[in-house]
Each structure stands twice: as C-alpha cells, then as structure tokens.
Coordinates of C-alpha atoms in Angstrom, one line a residue:
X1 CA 0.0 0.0 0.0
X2 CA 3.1 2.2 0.1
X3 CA 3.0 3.3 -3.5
X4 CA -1.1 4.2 -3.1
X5 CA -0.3 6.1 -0.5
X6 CA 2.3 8.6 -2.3
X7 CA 0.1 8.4 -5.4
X8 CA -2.7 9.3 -3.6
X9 CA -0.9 12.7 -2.0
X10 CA 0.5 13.4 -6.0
X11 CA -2.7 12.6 -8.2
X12 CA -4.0 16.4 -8.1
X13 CA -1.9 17.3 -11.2
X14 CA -0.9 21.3 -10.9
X15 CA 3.8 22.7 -9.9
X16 CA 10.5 22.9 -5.2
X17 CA 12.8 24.5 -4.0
X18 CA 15.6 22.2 -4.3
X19 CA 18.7 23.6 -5.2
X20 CA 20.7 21.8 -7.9
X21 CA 24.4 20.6 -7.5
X22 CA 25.2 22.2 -10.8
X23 CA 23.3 25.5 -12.7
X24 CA 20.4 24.2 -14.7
X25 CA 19.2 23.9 -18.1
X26 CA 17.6 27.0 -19.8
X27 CA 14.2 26.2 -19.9
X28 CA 13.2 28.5 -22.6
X29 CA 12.6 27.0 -26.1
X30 CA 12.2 29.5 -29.1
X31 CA 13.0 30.3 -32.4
X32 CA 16.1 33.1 -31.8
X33 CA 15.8 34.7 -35.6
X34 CA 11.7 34.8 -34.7
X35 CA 12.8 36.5 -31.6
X36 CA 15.3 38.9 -32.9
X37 CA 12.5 40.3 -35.4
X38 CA 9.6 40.5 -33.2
X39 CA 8.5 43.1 -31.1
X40 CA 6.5 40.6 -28.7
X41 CA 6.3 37.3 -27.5
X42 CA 3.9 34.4 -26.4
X43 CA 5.5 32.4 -24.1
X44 CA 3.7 28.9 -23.1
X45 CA 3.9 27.5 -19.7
X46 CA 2.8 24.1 -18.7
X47 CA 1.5 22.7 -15.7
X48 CA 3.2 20.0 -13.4
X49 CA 3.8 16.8 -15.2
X50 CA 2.8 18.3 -18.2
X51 CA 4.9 18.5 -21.7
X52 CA 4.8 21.6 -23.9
X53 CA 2.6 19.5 -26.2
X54 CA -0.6 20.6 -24.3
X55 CA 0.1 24.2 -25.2
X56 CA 1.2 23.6 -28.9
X57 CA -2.0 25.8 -30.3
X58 CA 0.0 28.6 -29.3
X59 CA 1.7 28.1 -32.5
X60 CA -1.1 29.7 -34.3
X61 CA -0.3 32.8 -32.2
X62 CA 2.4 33.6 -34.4
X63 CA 3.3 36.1 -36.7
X64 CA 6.2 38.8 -38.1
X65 CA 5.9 40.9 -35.3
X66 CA 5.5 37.9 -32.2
X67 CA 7.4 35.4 -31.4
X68 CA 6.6 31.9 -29.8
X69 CA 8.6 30.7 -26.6
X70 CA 7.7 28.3 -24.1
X71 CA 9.0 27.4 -21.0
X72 CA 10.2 23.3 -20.0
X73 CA 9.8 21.7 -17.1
X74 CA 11.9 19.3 -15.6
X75 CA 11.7 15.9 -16.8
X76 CA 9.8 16.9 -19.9
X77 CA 10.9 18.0 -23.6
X78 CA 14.8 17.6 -23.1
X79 CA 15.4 19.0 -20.1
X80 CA 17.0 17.0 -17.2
X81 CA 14.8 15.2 -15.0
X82 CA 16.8 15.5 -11.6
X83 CA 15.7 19.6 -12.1
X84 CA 13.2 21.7 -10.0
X85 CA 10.6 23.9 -10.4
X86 CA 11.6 26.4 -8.3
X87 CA 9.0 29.5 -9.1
X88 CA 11.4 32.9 -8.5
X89 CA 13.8 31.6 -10.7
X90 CA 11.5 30.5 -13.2
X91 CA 9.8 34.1 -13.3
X92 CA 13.3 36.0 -13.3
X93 CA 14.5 33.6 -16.2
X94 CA 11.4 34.7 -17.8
X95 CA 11.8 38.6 -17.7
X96 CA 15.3 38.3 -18.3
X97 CA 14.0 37.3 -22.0
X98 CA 12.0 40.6 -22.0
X99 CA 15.0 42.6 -21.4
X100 CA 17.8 40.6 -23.5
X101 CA 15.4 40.9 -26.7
X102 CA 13.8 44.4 -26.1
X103 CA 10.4 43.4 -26.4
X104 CA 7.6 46.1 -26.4
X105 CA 4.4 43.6 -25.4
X106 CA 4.2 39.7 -23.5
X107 CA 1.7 37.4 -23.2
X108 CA 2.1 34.7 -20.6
X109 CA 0.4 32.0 -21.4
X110 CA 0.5 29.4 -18.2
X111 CA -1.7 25.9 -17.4
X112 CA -2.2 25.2 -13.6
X113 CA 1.2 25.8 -12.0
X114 CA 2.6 27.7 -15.2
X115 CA -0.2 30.1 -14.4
X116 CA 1.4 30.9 -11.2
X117 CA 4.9 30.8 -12.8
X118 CA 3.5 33.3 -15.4
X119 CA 2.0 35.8 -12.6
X120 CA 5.4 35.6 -11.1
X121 CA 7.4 36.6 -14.4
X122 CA 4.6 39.6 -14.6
X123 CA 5.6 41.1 -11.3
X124 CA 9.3 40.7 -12.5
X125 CA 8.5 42.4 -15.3
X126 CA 6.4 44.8 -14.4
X127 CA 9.5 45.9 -11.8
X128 CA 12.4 45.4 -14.5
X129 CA 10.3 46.7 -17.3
X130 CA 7.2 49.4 -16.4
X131 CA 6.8 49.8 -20.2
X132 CA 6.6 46.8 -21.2
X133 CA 2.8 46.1 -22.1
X134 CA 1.9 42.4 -20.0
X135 CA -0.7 39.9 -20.2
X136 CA -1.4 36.6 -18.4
X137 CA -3.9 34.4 -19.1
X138 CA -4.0 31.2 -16.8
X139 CA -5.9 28.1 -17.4
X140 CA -6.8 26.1 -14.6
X141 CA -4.5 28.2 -12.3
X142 CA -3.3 26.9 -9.1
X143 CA -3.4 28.9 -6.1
X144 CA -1.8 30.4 -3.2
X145 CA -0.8 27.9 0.0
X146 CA -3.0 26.4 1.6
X147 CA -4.7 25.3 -1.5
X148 CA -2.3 23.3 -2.6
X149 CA -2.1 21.1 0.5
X150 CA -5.7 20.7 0.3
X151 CA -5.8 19.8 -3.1
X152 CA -3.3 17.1 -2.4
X153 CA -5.7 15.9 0.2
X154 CA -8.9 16.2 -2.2
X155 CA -6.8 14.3 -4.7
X156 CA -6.0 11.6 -1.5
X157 CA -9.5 11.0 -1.8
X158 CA -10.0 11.3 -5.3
X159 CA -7.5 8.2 -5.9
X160 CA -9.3 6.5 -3.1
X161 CA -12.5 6.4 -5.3
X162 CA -11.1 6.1 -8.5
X163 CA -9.0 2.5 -6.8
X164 CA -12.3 1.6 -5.5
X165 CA -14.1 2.3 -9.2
X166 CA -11.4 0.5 -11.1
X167 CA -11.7 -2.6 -8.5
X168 CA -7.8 -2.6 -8.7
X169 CA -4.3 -0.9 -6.8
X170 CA -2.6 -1.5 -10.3
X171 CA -1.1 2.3 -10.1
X172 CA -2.0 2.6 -13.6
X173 CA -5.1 1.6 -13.6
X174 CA -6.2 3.6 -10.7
X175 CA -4.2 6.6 -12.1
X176 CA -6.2 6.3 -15.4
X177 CA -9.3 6.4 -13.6
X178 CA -8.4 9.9 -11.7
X179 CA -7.6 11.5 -14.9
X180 CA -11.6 11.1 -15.4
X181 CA -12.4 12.5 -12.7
X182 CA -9.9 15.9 -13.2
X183 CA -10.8 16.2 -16.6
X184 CA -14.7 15.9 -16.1
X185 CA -15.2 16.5 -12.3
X186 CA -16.1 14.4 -9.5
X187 CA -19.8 13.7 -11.0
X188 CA -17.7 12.0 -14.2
X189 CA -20.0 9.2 -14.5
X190 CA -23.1 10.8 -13.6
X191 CA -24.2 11.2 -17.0
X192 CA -23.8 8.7 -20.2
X193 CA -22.3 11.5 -22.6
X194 CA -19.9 12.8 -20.0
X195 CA -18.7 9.2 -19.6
X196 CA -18.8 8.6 -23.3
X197 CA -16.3 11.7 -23.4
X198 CA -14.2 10.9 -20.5
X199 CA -13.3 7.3 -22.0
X200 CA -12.6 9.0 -25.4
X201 CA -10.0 11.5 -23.9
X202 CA -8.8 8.5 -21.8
X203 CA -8.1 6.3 -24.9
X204 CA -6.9 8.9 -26.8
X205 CA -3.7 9.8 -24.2
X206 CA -3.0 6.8 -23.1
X207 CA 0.5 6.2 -24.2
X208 CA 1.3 10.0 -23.2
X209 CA 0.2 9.6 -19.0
X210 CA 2.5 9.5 -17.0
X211 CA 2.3 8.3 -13.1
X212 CA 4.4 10.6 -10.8
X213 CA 7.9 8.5 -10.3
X214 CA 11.6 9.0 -8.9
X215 CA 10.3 12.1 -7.0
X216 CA 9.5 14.1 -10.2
X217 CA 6.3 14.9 -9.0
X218 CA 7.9 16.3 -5.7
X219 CA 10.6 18.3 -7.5
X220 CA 7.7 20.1 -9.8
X221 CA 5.3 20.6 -6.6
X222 CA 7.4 21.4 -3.5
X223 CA 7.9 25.0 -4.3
X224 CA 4.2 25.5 -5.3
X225 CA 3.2 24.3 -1.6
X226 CA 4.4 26.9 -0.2
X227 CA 3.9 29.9 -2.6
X228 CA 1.6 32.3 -0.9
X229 CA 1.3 35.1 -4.0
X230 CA 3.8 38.0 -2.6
X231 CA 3.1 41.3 -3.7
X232 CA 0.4 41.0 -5.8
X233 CA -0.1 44.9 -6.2
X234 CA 3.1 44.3 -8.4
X235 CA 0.6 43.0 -10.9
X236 CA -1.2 46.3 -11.4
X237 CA -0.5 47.6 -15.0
X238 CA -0.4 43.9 -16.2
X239 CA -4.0 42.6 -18.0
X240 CA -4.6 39.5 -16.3
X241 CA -7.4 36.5 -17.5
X242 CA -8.2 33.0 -16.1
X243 CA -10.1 30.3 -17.5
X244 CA -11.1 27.6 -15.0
X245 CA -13.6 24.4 -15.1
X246 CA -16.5 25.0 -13.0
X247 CA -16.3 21.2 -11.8
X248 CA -12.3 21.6 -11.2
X249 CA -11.2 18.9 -8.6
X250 CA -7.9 20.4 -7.7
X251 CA -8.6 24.2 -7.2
X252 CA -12.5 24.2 -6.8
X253 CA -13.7 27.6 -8.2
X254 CA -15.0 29.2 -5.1
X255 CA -11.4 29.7 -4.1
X256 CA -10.0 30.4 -7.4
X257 CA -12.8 33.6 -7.5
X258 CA -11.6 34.6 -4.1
X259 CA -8.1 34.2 -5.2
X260 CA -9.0 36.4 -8.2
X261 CA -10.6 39.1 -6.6
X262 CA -7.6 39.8 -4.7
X263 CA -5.3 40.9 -8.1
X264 CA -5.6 43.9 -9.8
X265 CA -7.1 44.0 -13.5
X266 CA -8.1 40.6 -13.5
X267 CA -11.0 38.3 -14.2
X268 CA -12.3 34.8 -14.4
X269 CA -14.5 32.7 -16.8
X270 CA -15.6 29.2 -15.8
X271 CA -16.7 26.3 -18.4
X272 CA -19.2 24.3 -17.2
X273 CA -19.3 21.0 -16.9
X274 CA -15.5 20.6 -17.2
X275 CA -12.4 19.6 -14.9
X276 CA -8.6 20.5 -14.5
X277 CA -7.7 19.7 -18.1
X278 CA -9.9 21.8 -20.0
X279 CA -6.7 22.3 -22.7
X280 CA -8.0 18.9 -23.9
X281 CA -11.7 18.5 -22.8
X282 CA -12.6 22.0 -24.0
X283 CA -10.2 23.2 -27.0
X284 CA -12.5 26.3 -27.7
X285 CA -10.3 27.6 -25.4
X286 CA -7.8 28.4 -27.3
X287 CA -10.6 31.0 -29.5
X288 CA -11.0 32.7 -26.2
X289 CA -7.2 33.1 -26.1
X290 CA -7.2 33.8 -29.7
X291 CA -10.4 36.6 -29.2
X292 CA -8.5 38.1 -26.4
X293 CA -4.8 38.6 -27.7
X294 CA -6.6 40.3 -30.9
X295 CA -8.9 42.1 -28.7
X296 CA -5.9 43.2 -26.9
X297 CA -3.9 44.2 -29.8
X298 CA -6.4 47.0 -30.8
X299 CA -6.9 48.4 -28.0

C-alpha cells in the first residue's frame, strides 16, 4: 500500500525549491531569428507533469511581429529530470528574456502551476520593465498555499475512489481512472455523454500519461506548496485573464474567484461541466485566447 499512499498525495496534477548541485538547463525554447525580429512574444507554460505539447495551439499565435517561446519543465521536452521547479527563478528567467530581446508587449500563457509561474514573471516584469505592455492568461490556475495542501488531500481521496471504481491498486489503472475524474469533475459518471467523453479523452492519451515516479512529481510541486502570491499589487499595470472548469477537482472555483478578486485587472471565466484539463476536454479555449490577444492588440 506504500506506492497508493504517495500516489494518492500526488494525483491532483498542478507545480521545489531544491537547489541543484550544478546550474540548470535553460528552460526557454524558441525560435532566436523569430525573436530577434519580433516586437513581442507568447510564451507557453505548462502545468506540473505536463509536456509543452498541451500548449502547442499557441503556434497559431504567431506572426512577423510575435514570437513563440515556451517554458520546459523538468523531466519533460529535453530538459534534465533530476531539475526543480523552483517559481522565482522561473519568473526571473522569464523577464530576463523581456530585457535581452527588447520586447515592447508579453503574453504569458500558463496551465495550472505555469499560471502561477507566469503571474510571477509579470511582477518581475512589471519591476524590471514598467513599459513593457503584460498579459497573463491562466488556465486552470493553481493557487496560493493552503490550497495546494488541500488539493493534495482532495486528490488523496480522489485516488481512493477512483482504486475503488477501477476494483484494482494497479497504479495505472487507478491513475487512469483519476484523470476522469480531473478532466470531467467528480460527478464524471453521472451522466452517459460525459462518460462517453471521459473514456474517449482516456483512450486517446493513453501512451502519453504519466504516473508521478523518482520524485519528479515532488521536485515540480514542493515549491508550489508553499507559494503564498507575494506582492500581488506588483501586478497592477499587467492585463490578467483566467479560464477555469466549473467542476475543477484540484482548485474548486470558489477559491480560485476569491483568489481572483484579490489581483488587480483581473478576471475569471468558468466552463461548465468541465475539470482540471480543460486544454484537452474544452479546446475552444484556445478561441477565447485567440479573441483576447486580438482584442488586446487594438486596444
């Protein structure tokens, strides 16, 4: 029962502050001639245990004048596993971009606890860089301590009803069985099309889930535990959008308004009748994000 207990405490899916024997990797991946001639930049942040894949719409987002970028975490696209997530130095990495290139406008783009790193780079840049024009738009945000504890411990009981649906403590198979439940909320099987779906978006990512092992899942979440947002007048200036499932296991959206209300500029739209992973269960997000970077651009 040892593994389903450490499973249990890691199956909530959103970003440690352990400090590496040697410097680490640059995270940043982008396209330095597209930089160079581009007077803005959309920069893609993932969630924990999440692959830049996810974000890979942002692609569209391109153009002469912006650049692409996105941000790796450790384990995932080529960058060493035995790395952390470690939130200041993720947001200073960021801004550091802003002022190497130059750039006149940035739109953080950031799933779960990228949404947290991208707030973080805002307030950096918003320091570093008053007139530089910044946007964040998080998806599924995570929030300020203690909502991640208690999400672990909603996802503790989460796996304890997914083990008890599947009838097995195969890891896999009761992992497989949670992902229902964050995409499509706790009341997943309640209803025969939301079940249909759920299986679909099962079958179809099968081969790219991956269960928490060798303390990855600690080394992307420790930091997040204990992040309580400092500062967050430093975010006034910046435009700032959330889009969060109305049925979201992890960071229920009572707590994600209340955490909302407290920045400046900033607002919140929830999809019904979906979960944590609305980059897969509800890709008309990505026209919201479209809609509000052109939206943005005229003003």
């Amino acid at each position: 029962m040892r593994w389903f207990c450490a499973l249990a405490a890691s199956l909530w899916l959103s970003a440690c502050a352990v400090q590496e024997a040697s410097p680490p990797t640059d995270p940043l991946l982008y396209d330095a001639r597209a930089l160079a001639q581009a007077d803005s930049v959309v920069i893609g942040i993932p969630g924990a245990m999440t692959s830049i894949r996810v974000l890979r719409p942002i692609d569209e987002l391109e153009t002469r004048d912006r650049a692409v970028a996105y941000f790796r975490l450790p384990g995932f696209d080529g960058r060493p596993a035995d790395e952390s997530i470690v939130l200041d130095r993720a947001a200073a990495r960021i801004a550091r971009l802003v002022q190497t290139h130059d750039l006149k406008r940035i739109d953080l783009i950031g799933h779960s606890t990228g949404a947290v790193i991208a707030l973080e780079a805002a307030k950096d840049i918003r320091a570093a860089s008053p007139d530089v024009e910044v946007h964040v738009i998080g998806i599924s945000t995570a929030l300020p301590a203690p909502q991640p504890v208690l999400a672990g411990l909603r996802g503790a009981a989460g796996t304890a009803a997914a083990a008890a649906r599947a009838r097995s403590l195969n890891p896999r198979k009761v992992w497989l069985e949670y992902y229902r439940r964050l995409a499509y909320g706790p009341d997943v099987d309640m209803r025969p099309e939301t079940v249909e779906a759920a299986d679909a978006l099962v079958a179809a990512n099968d081969e790219r889930i991956q269960l928490p092992e060798n303390g990855l899942y600690r080394r992307h979440t420790r930091d997040l535990r204990r992040w309580t947002n400092p500062d967050p007048e430093a975010l006034a200036g910046a435009d700032i959008s959330f889009y969060h499932g109305a049925v979201d296991p992890v960071f229920p959206p009572r707590p994600t308004q209340r955490f909302v209300d407290t920045l400046p500029d900033a607002r919140a739209t929830f999809i019904n009748g979906h979960g944590h992973l609305i980059l897969l269960t509800y890709p008309q997000v990505w026209d919201h994000i479209a809609s509000t970077l052109t939206q943005a651009s005229s003003d």
